PDB file of C-alpha atoms in Angstrom:
ATOM      1  CA  UNK A   9    -155.889  53.028 131.212  1.00 66.00           C
ATOM      2  CA  UNK A  10    -157.526  54.292 134.362  1.00 85.00           C
ATOM      3  CA  UNK A  11    -154.796  55.345 136.806  1.00 93.00           C
ATOM      4  CA  UNK A  12    -156.342  53.315 139.628  1.00 95.00           C
ATOM      5  CA  UNK A  13    -156.486  50.194 137.453  1.00 94.00           C
ATOM      6  CA  UNK A  14    -152.860  50.790 136.488  1.00 94.00           C
ATOM      7  CA  UNK A  15    -151.937  51.099 140.173  1.00 95.00           C
ATOM      8  CA  UNK A  16    -153.715  47.838 141.045  1.00 95.00           C
ATOM      9  CA  UNK A  17    -152.019  45.982 138.202  1.00 92.00           C
ATOM     10  CA  UNK A  18    -148.653  47.311 139.317  1.00 95.00           C
ATOM     11  CA  UNK A  19    -149.342  46.173 142.886  1.00 96.00           C
ATOM     12  CA  UNK A  20    -150.236  42.680 141.625  1.00 94.00           C
ATOM     13  CA  UNK A  21    -147.087  42.171 139.546  1.00 92.00           C
ATOM     14  CA  UNK A  22    -145.192  40.288 142.253  1.00 95.00           C
ATOM     15  CA  UNK A  23    -148.056  37.879 143.008  1.00 93.00           C
ATOM     16  CA  UNK A  24    -148.693  37.298 139.307  1.00 89.00           C
ATOM     17  CA  UNK A  25    -145.020  36.517 138.790  1.00 88.00           C
ATOM     18  CA  UNK A  26    -145.126  34.080 141.713  1.00 90.00           C
ATOM     19  CA  UNK A  27    -148.089  32.363 140.069  1.00 88.00           C
ATOM     20  CA  UNK A  28    -146.590  32.385 136.589  1.00 84.00           C
ATOM     21  CA  UNK A  29    -143.275  30.969 137.795  1.00 86.00           C
ATOM     22  CA  UNK A  30    -144.680  28.540 140.354  1.00 90.00           C
ATOM     23  CA  UNK A  31    -142.733  25.323 140.870  1.00 90.00           C
ATOM     24  CA  UNK A  32    -145.924  23.344 140.241  1.00 89.00           C
ATOM     25  CA  UNK A  33    -145.469  23.622 136.500  1.00 84.00           C
ATOM     26  CA  UNK A  34    -142.159  21.763 136.603  1.00 83.00           C
ATOM     27  CA  UNK A  35    -143.940  18.868 138.302  1.00 85.00           C
ATOM     28  CA  UNK A  36    -146.448  18.478 135.460  1.00 82.00           C
ATOM     29  CA  UNK A  37    -144.603  16.005 133.270  1.00 81.00           C
ATOM     30  CA  UNK A  38    -147.104  13.260 132.558  1.00 82.00           C
ATOM     31  CA  UNK A  39    -150.780  12.459 132.145  1.00 84.00           C
ATOM     32  CA  UNK A  40    -150.876  11.131 135.713  1.00 89.00           C
ATOM     33  CA  UNK A  41    -149.579  14.520 136.865  1.00 88.00           C
ATOM     34  CA  UNK A  42    -152.315  16.308 134.935  1.00 87.00           C
ATOM     35  CA  UNK A  43    -154.930  13.986 136.451  1.00 91.00           C
ATOM     36  CA  UNK A  44    -153.716  14.841 139.953  1.00 94.00           C
ATOM     37  CA  UNK A  45    -153.794  18.532 139.073  1.00 91.00           C
ATOM     38  CA  UNK A  46    -157.338  18.293 137.718  1.00 93.00           C
ATOM     39  CA  UNK A  47    -158.612  16.480 140.809  1.00 96.00           C
ATOM     40  CA  UNK A  48    -157.705  19.550 142.875  1.00 96.00           C
ATOM     41  CA  UNK A  49    -158.308  22.235 140.269  1.00 94.00           C
ATOM     42  CA  UNK A  50    -161.841  21.072 139.459  1.00 96.00           C
ATOM     43  CA  UNK A  51    -163.078  22.774 142.629  1.00 97.00           C
ATOM     44  CA  UNK A  52    -161.835  26.116 141.254  1.00 95.00           C
ATOM     45  CA  UNK A  53    -163.489  25.369 137.898  1.00 93.00           C
ATOM     46  CA  UNK A  54    -166.733  24.784 139.760  1.00 96.00           C
ATOM     47  CA  UNK A  55    -166.685  27.774 142.131  1.00 95.00           C
ATOM     48  CA  UNK A  56    -165.907  30.213 139.309  1.00 93.00           C
ATOM     49  CA  UNK A  57    -169.516  29.749 138.190  1.00 95.00           C
ATOM     50  CA  UNK A  58    -170.845  30.996 141.521  1.00 96.00           C
ATOM     51  CA  UNK A  59    -168.758  34.176 141.211  1.00 95.00           C
ATOM     52  CA  UNK A  60    -170.177  34.661 137.736  1.00 94.00           C
ATOM     53  CA  UNK A  61    -173.731  33.950 138.879  1.00 96.00           C
ATOM     54  CA  UNK A  62    -173.407  36.422 141.742  1.00 97.00           C
ATOM     55  CA  UNK A  63    -172.462  39.113 139.211  1.00 96.00           C
ATOM     56  CA  UNK A  64    -175.318  38.111 136.916  1.00 96.00           C
ATOM     57  CA  UNK A  65    -177.829  38.310 139.773  1.00 95.00           C
ATOM     58  CA  UNK A  66    -176.555  41.720 140.893  1.00 95.00           C
ATOM     59  CA  UNK A  67    -175.686  43.433 137.600  1.00 95.00           C
ATOM     60  CA  UNK A  68    -178.444  42.159 135.300  1.00 96.00           C
ATOM     61  CA  UNK A  69    -182.151  41.678 135.892  1.00 94.00           C
ATOM     62  CA  UNK A  70    -183.016  38.083 136.786  1.00 93.00           C
ATOM     63  CA  UNK A  71    -186.275  38.767 138.602  1.00 93.00           C
ATOM     64  CA  UNK A  72    -189.727  40.066 137.780  1.00 95.00           C
ATOM     65  CA  UNK A  73    -190.834  42.657 137.053  1.00 96.00           C
ATOM     66  CA  UNK A  74    -187.934  43.218 134.665  1.00 95.00           C
ATOM     67  CA  UNK A  75    -186.246  46.588 135.069  1.00 94.00           C
ATOM     68  CA  UNK A  76    -183.672  47.810 132.527  1.00 94.00           C
ATOM     69  CA  UNK A  77    -180.145  48.323 133.790  1.00 92.00           C
ATOM     70  CA  UNK A  78    -178.305  51.529 132.959  1.00 88.00           C
ATOM     71  CA  UNK A  79    -175.092  49.868 131.834  1.00 87.00           C
ATOM     72  CA  UNK A  80    -176.036  47.548 129.004  1.00 90.00           C
ATOM     73  CA  UNK A  81    -172.346  46.944 128.183  1.00 86.00           C
ATOM     74  CA  UNK A  82    -171.915  45.203 131.528  1.00 88.00           C
ATOM     75  CA  UNK A  83    -175.227  43.368 131.111  1.00 93.00           C
ATOM     76  CA  UNK A  84    -174.061  42.049 127.735  1.00 91.00           C
ATOM     77  CA  UNK A  85    -170.616  41.151 129.113  1.00 88.00           C
ATOM     78  CA  UNK A  86    -171.992  39.163 132.049  1.00 92.00           C
ATOM     79  CA  UNK A  87    -174.685  37.448 129.996  1.00 93.00           C
ATOM     80  CA  UNK A  88    -172.233  36.501 127.232  1.00 89.00           C
ATOM     81  CA  UNK A  89    -169.835  34.919 129.684  1.00 88.00           C
ATOM     82  CA  UNK A  90    -172.696  33.139 131.441  1.00 91.00           C
ATOM     83  CA  UNK A  91    -173.977  31.760 128.133  1.00 91.00           C
ATOM     84  CA  UNK A  92    -170.544  30.395 127.240  1.00 86.00           C
ATOM     85  CA  UNK A  93    -169.683  29.062 130.687  1.00 89.00           C
ATOM     86  CA  UNK A  94    -173.069  27.544 131.506  1.00 94.00           C
ATOM     87  CA  UNK A  95    -174.246  26.218 128.138  1.00 95.00           C
ATOM     88  CA  UNK A  96    -171.411  25.917 125.630  1.00 92.00           C
ATOM     89  CA  UNK A  97    -171.269  23.337 122.834  1.00 92.00           C
ATOM     90  CA  UNK A  98    -168.980  20.406 123.540  1.00 93.00           C
ATOM     91  CA  UNK A  99    -166.974  18.531 120.928  1.00 91.00           C
ATOM     92  CA  UNK A 100    -169.984  16.329 120.110  1.00 92.00           C
ATOM     93  CA  UNK A 101    -172.349  19.266 119.632  1.00 94.00           C
ATOM     94  CA  UNK A 102    -174.058  18.739 122.994  1.00 96.00           C
ATOM     95  CA  UNK A 103    -174.801  21.751 125.199  1.00 96.00           C
ATOM     96  CA  UNK A 104    -172.865  21.550 128.466  1.00 95.00           C
ATOM     97  CA  UNK A 105    -171.357  23.859 131.044  1.00 95.00           C
ATOM     98  CA  UNK A 106    -167.587  24.192 131.105  1.00 92.00           C
ATOM     99  CA  UNK A 107    -167.624  22.504 134.493  1.00 95.00           C
ATOM    100  CA  UNK A 108    -169.371  19.487 132.958  1.00 96.00           C
ATOM    101  CA  UNK A 109    -166.885  19.500 130.069  1.00 95.00           C
ATOM    102  CA  UNK A 110    -164.066  19.481 132.607  1.00 94.00           C
ATOM    103  CA  UNK A 111    -165.646  16.489 134.359  1.00 96.00           C
ATOM    104  CA  UNK A 112    -165.990  14.700 131.008  1.00 95.00           C
ATOM    105  CA  UNK A 113    -162.296  15.309 130.369  1.00 93.00           C
ATOM    106  CA  UNK A 114    -161.414  13.967 133.816  1.00 94.00           C
ATOM    107  CA  UNK A 115    -163.489  10.838 133.256  1.00 94.00           C
ATOM    108  CA  UNK A 116    -161.956  10.296 129.831  1.00 91.00           C
ATOM    109  CA  UNK A 117    -158.497  10.451 131.419  1.00 89.00           C
ATOM    110  CA  UNK A 118    -159.576   8.187 134.312  1.00 91.00           C
ATOM    111  CA  UNK A 119    -159.075  10.918 136.917  1.00 95.00           C
ATOM    112  CA  UNK A 120    -160.943  10.625 140.228  1.00 97.00           C
ATOM    113  CA  UNK A 121    -164.186  12.629 140.099  1.00 97.00           C
ATOM    114  CA  UNK A 122    -165.723  11.158 143.246  1.00 97.00           C
ATOM    115  CA  UNK A 123    -164.818  13.970 145.647  1.00 97.00           C
ATOM    116  CA  UNK A 124    -166.204  16.838 143.589  1.00 98.00           C
ATOM    117  CA  UNK A 125    -169.264  14.749 142.657  1.00 97.00           C
ATOM    118  CA  UNK A 126    -169.974  13.855 146.292  1.00 97.00           C
ATOM    119  CA  UNK A 127    -169.625  17.536 147.176  1.00 97.00           C
ATOM    120  CA  UNK A 128    -172.045  18.631 144.442  1.00 97.00           C
ATOM    121  CA  UNK A 129    -174.480  15.901 145.510  1.00 97.00           C
ATOM    122  CA  UNK A 130    -174.419  17.210 149.078  1.00 96.00           C
ATOM    123  CA  UNK A 131    -175.006  20.861 148.231  1.00 97.00           C
ATOM    124  CA  UNK A 132    -177.692  19.971 145.677  1.00 97.00           C
ATOM    125  CA  UNK A 133    -179.617  18.579 148.641  1.00 96.00           C
ATOM    126  CA  UNK A 134    -179.361  21.940 150.371  1.00 96.00           C
ATOM    127  CA  UNK A 135    -176.473  21.108 152.673  1.00 96.00           C
ATOM    128  CA  UNK A 136    -174.155  23.907 153.784  1.00 96.00           C
ATOM    129  CA  UNK A 137    -171.220  24.506 151.421  1.00 96.00           C
ATOM    130  CA  UNK A 138    -168.565  24.879 154.111  1.00 94.00           C
ATOM    131  CA  UNK A 139    -169.807  21.879 156.100  1.00 96.00           C
ATOM    132  CA  UNK A 140    -169.860  19.797 152.915  1.00 97.00           C
ATOM    133  CA  UNK A 141    -166.298  20.895 152.130  1.00 96.00           C
ATOM    134  CA  UNK A 142    -165.077  19.960 155.598  1.00 94.00           C
ATOM    135  CA  UNK A 143    -166.376  16.415 155.159  1.00 94.00           C
ATOM    136  CA  UNK A 144    -164.191  15.868 152.110  1.00 96.00           C
ATOM    137  CA  UNK A 145    -160.774  14.271 152.219  1.00 96.00           C
ATOM    138  CA  UNK A 146    -159.103  17.025 150.214  1.00 97.00           C
ATOM    139  CA  UNK A 147    -156.209  19.364 150.899  1.00 96.00           C
ATOM    140  CA  UNK A 148    -156.866  22.310 153.207  1.00 97.00           C
ATOM    141  CA  UNK A 149    -155.738  24.691 150.441  1.00 97.00           C
ATOM    142  CA  UNK A 150    -158.638  23.546 148.248  1.00 97.00           C
ATOM    143  CA  UNK A 151    -161.075  24.108 151.095  1.00 98.00           C
ATOM    144  CA  UNK A 152    -159.560  27.537 151.789  1.00 97.00           C
ATOM    145  CA  UNK A 153    -159.831  28.481 148.113  1.00 97.00           C
ATOM    146  CA  UNK A 154    -163.540  27.649 147.865  1.00 97.00           C
ATOM    147  CA  UNK A 155    -164.264  29.127 151.287  1.00 97.00           C
ATOM    148  CA  UNK A 156    -162.684  32.442 150.287  1.00 97.00           C
ATOM    149  CA  UNK A 157    -164.733  32.515 147.081  1.00 97.00           C
ATOM    150  CA  UNK A 158    -167.967  32.116 149.024  1.00 97.00           C
ATOM    151  CA  UNK A 159    -166.926  34.595 151.694  1.00 97.00           C
ATOM    152  CA  UNK A 160    -166.632  37.161 148.895  1.00 97.00           C
ATOM    153  CA  UNK A 161    -169.972  36.128 147.398  1.00 97.00           C
ATOM    154  CA  UNK A 162    -171.712  36.201 150.786  1.00 97.00           C
ATOM    155  CA  UNK A 163    -170.410  39.718 151.473  1.00 96.00           C
ATOM    156  CA  UNK A 164    -172.596  40.678 148.479  1.00 96.00           C
ATOM    157  CA  UNK A 165    -170.536  43.714 147.491  1.00 97.00           C
ATOM    158  CA  UNK A 166    -170.317  43.889 143.727  1.00 96.00           C
ATOM    159  CA  UNK A 167    -166.888  45.505 143.518  1.00 96.00           C
ATOM    160  CA  UNK A 168    -165.390  42.729 145.658  1.00 97.00           C
ATOM    161  CA  UNK A 169    -167.049  39.963 143.638  1.00 97.00           C
ATOM    162  CA  UNK A 170    -165.865  41.650 140.432  1.00 95.00           C
ATOM    163  CA  UNK A 171    -162.332  41.892 141.843  1.00 95.00           C
ATOM    164  CA  UNK A 172    -162.182  38.156 142.568  1.00 95.00           C
ATOM    165  CA  UNK A 173    -163.671  37.454 139.133  1.00 93.00           C
ATOM    166  CA  UNK A 174    -161.361  39.801 137.229  1.00 90.00           C
ATOM    167  CA  UNK A 175    -158.009  39.416 138.955  1.00 89.00           C
ATOM    168  CA  UNK A 176    -158.243  36.058 140.696  1.00 83.00           C
ATOM    169  CA  UNK A 177    -158.440  33.567 137.841  1.00 76.00           C
ATOM    170  CA  UNK A 178    -155.556  32.040 135.937  1.00 58.00           C
ATOM    171  CA  UNK A 179    -155.033  32.237 132.194  1.00 57.00           C
ATOM    172  CA  UNK A 180    -151.738  30.401 131.713  1.00 58.00           C
ATOM    173  CA  UNK A 181    -152.991  26.839 132.186  1.00 65.00           C
ATOM    174  CA  UNK A 182    -154.421  26.026 128.694  1.00 65.00           C
ATOM    175  CA  UNK A 183    -151.253  26.675 126.690  1.00 63.00           C
ATOM    176  CA  UNK A 184    -149.137  24.743 129.158  1.00 63.00           C
ATOM    177  CA  UNK A 185    -151.498  21.759 129.244  1.00 69.00           C
ATOM    178  CA  UNK A 186    -151.824  21.568 125.476  1.00 69.00           C
ATOM    179  CA  UNK A 187    -148.037  21.279 125.264  1.00 66.00           C
ATOM    180  CA  UNK A 188    -147.930  18.480 127.847  1.00 66.00           C
ATOM    181  CA  UNK A 189    -150.795  16.576 126.222  1.00 68.00           C
ATOM    182  CA  UNK A 190    -149.190  16.958 122.792  1.00 67.00           C
ATOM    183  CA  UNK A 191    -145.923  15.519 124.099  1.00 61.00           C
ATOM    184  CA  UNK A 192    -147.486  12.560 125.883  1.00 60.00           C
ATOM    185  CA  UNK A 193    -150.290  11.393 123.591  1.00 59.00           C
ATOM    186  CA  UNK A 194    -147.804   9.722 121.250  1.00 52.00           C
ATOM    187  CA  UNK A 195    -146.895   7.171 123.912  1.00 53.00           C
ATOM    188  CA  UNK A 196    -150.299   6.759 125.516  1.00 62.00           C
ATOM    189  CA  UNK A 197    -153.429   4.757 124.778  1.00 66.00           C
ATOM    190  CA  UNK A 198    -155.611   7.217 126.734  1.00 69.00           C
ATOM    191  CA  UNK A 199    -157.896   9.578 124.824  1.00 73.00           C
ATOM    192  CA  UNK A 200    -157.626  13.312 125.519  1.00 78.00           C
ATOM    193  CA  UNK A 201    -160.160  14.589 122.984  1.00 84.00           C
ATOM    194  CA  UNK A 202    -162.487  16.137 125.579  1.00 87.00           C
ATOM    195  CA  UNK A 203    -159.618  17.757 127.453  1.00 84.00           C
ATOM    196  CA  UNK A 204    -158.023  19.246 124.343  1.00 84.00           C
ATOM    197  CA  UNK A 205    -161.403  20.568 123.211  1.00 86.00           C
ATOM    198  CA  UNK A 206    -162.013  22.116 126.639  1.00 85.00           C
ATOM    199  CA  UNK A 207    -158.614  23.819 126.622  1.00 82.00           C
ATOM    200  CA  UNK A 208    -159.059  25.159 123.094  1.00 80.00           C
ATOM    201  CA  UNK A 209    -162.504  26.542 123.964  1.00 82.00           C
ATOM    202  CA  UNK A 210    -161.013  28.177 127.038  1.00 77.00           C
ATOM    203  CA  UNK A 211    -158.380  29.878 124.889  1.00 74.00           C
ATOM    204  CA  UNK A 212    -160.891  30.857 122.198  1.00 75.00           C
ATOM    205  CA  UNK A 213    -163.423  32.402 124.569  1.00 73.00           C
ATOM    206  CA  UNK A 214    -160.895  34.199 126.762  1.00 66.00           C
ATOM    207  CA  UNK A 215    -160.218  36.732 124.039  1.00 59.00           C
ATOM    208  CA  UNK A 216    -159.202  40.355 123.966  1.00 56.00           C
ATOM    209  CA  UNK A 217    -162.728  41.625 124.619  1.00 63.00           C
ATOM    210  CA  UNK A 218    -163.350  40.043 128.017  1.00 71.00           C
ATOM    211  CA  UNK A 219    -160.258  41.444 129.736  1.00 73.00           C
ATOM    212  CA  UNK A 220    -160.936  45.119 128.983  1.00 78.00           C
ATOM    213  CA  UNK A 221    -164.639  44.738 129.768  1.00 80.00           C
ATOM    214  CA  UNK A 222    -163.915  43.169 133.153  1.00 86.00           C
ATOM    215  CA  UNK A 223    -161.634  46.121 133.969  1.00 88.00           C
ATOM    216  CA  UNK A 224    -164.370  48.494 132.829  1.00 87.00           C
ATOM    217  CA  UNK A 225    -166.721  46.679 135.209  1.00 91.00           C
ATOM    218  CA  UNK A 226    -164.302  47.374 138.080  1.00 93.00           C
ATOM    219  CA  UNK A 227    -164.071  51.062 137.114  1.00 93.00           C
ATOM    220  CA  UNK A 228    -167.816  51.509 137.008  1.00 90.00           C
ATOM    221  CA  UNK A 229    -168.436  49.674 140.270  1.00 94.00           C
ATOM    222  CA  UNK A 230    -165.802  51.685 142.154  1.00 95.00           C
ATOM    223  CA  UNK A 231    -166.207  55.113 140.552  1.00 93.00           C
ATOM    224  CA  UNK A 232    -164.418  57.695 142.699  1.00 94.00           C
ATOM    225  CA  UNK A 233    -164.768  55.739 145.933  1.00 96.00           C
ATOM    226  CA  UNK A 234    -161.221  55.299 147.266  1.00 96.00           C
ATOM    227  CA  UNK A 235    -162.400  52.800 149.877  1.00 97.00           C
ATOM    228  CA  UNK A 236    -163.833  50.537 147.169  1.00 97.00           C
ATOM    229  CA  UNK A 237    -160.637  50.777 145.120  1.00 97.00           C
ATOM    230  CA  UNK A 238    -158.595  49.716 148.139  1.00 97.00           C
ATOM    231  CA  UNK A 239    -160.964  46.823 148.791  1.00 98.00           C
ATOM    232  CA  UNK A 240    -160.642  45.725 145.159  1.00 97.00           C
ATOM    233  CA  UNK A 241    -156.869  45.656 145.576  1.00 97.00           C
ATOM    234  CA  UNK A 242    -157.135  43.706 148.832  1.00 97.00           C
ATOM    235  CA  UNK A 243    -159.479  41.118 147.291  1.00 97.00           C
ATOM    236  CA  UNK A 244    -157.289  40.833 144.178  1.00 95.00           C
ATOM    237  CA  UNK A 245    -154.204  40.171 146.306  1.00 96.00           C
ATOM    238  CA  UNK A 246    -155.935  37.588 148.477  1.00 96.00           C
ATOM    239  CA  UNK A 247    -157.489  35.896 145.436  1.00 95.00           C
ATOM    240  CA  UNK A 248    -154.066  35.464 143.874  1.00 93.00           C
ATOM    241  CA  UNK A 249    -152.555  34.300 147.148  1.00 95.00           C
ATOM    242  CA  UNK A 250    -155.149  31.560 147.709  1.00 96.00           C
ATOM    243  CA  UNK A 251    -154.517  30.469 144.112  1.00 93.00           C
ATOM    244  CA  UNK A 252    -150.777  30.283 144.823  1.00 94.00           C
ATOM    245  CA  UNK A 253    -151.527  28.299 147.979  1.00 96.00           C
ATOM    246  CA  UNK A 254    -153.662  25.910 145.927  1.00 96.00           C
ATOM    247  CA  UNK A 255    -150.844  25.462 143.406  1.00 93.00           C
ATOM    248  CA  UNK A 256    -148.375  24.809 146.244  1.00 97.00           C
ATOM    249  CA  UNK A 257    -150.626  22.138 147.741  1.00 97.00           C
ATOM    250  CA  UNK A 258    -150.973  20.368 144.373  1.00 96.00           C
ATOM    251  CA  UNK A 259    -147.209  20.654 143.808  1.00 95.00           C
ATOM    252  CA  UNK A 260    -146.533  19.008 147.178  1.00 96.00           C
ATOM    253  CA  UNK A 261    -148.992  16.222 146.372  1.00 95.00           C
ATOM    254  CA  UNK A 262    -147.218  15.562 143.071  1.00 94.00           C
ATOM    255  CA  UNK A 263    -143.800  15.589 144.720  1.00 92.00           C
ATOM    256  CA  UNK A 264    -144.929  13.125 147.391  1.00 92.00           C
ATOM    257  CA  UNK A 265    -146.208  10.727 144.711  1.00 86.00           C
ATOM    258  CA  UNK A 266    -142.859  10.808 142.931  1.00 78.00           C
ATOM    259  CA  UNK A 267    -140.658  10.311 145.974  1.00 71.00           C
ATOM    260  CA  UNK A 268    -139.074   6.844 146.086  1.00 67.00           C
ATOM    261  CA  UNK A 269    -140.395   4.519 148.747  1.00 54.00           C
ATOM    262  CA  UNK A 270    -137.561   3.480 151.084  1.00 52.00           C
ATOM    263  CA  UNK A 271    -137.490  -0.162 152.098  1.00 48.00           C
TER     264      UNK A 271
END
């Protein structure tokens, strides 16, 4: 492993442990808890696609005249992920983005989709992302999470976008959710087919190949530029911290719903 990558991963250990051992997970005990989680998390599912699209725009050719890129490994990596994330096959054989699959799962579980849908409706009309976020009645941590993502995208520096993409996204959720769903479906009349399919696809596609290739992307974008390597570390740390903040906000929401109402 590249020594600089090894150094970054060592520097991220504490934040990753904080995320892995977050108290949120102990609050996820029922389908209602998962619904509350999804209503906040869906914004992170959505904004991941803009990180990916920023990389596709910058690292592949999406304009005419077409010009070949030197690193076809990265071109293939970005295009493969885009294909899967933007136009995967759902459980019924219909082509949908993973974001749309997530919404289907929310609707199937009777989670509230109105806030993310109102937000998407606003920005599809050309309204400013941050202004549209501010209008929403959602936790500040969700707004901060999305705002940070778009601050990185707007900076338009590939190594920073790649850092947020590579180090800033969680991979422990699917296994945990499958366990919760498995334990609760026995005593529930709600269907979770779309959610279970989404989680299994997430696990299947997030294989051994994508991790090493994303690290290779970081190496090639930074080269021997120490300033870029430091900026990658800074972005990675902040990306994990805003994720932790998001988890904390959802945890507090769950706790408040479970607190007994005093007469």
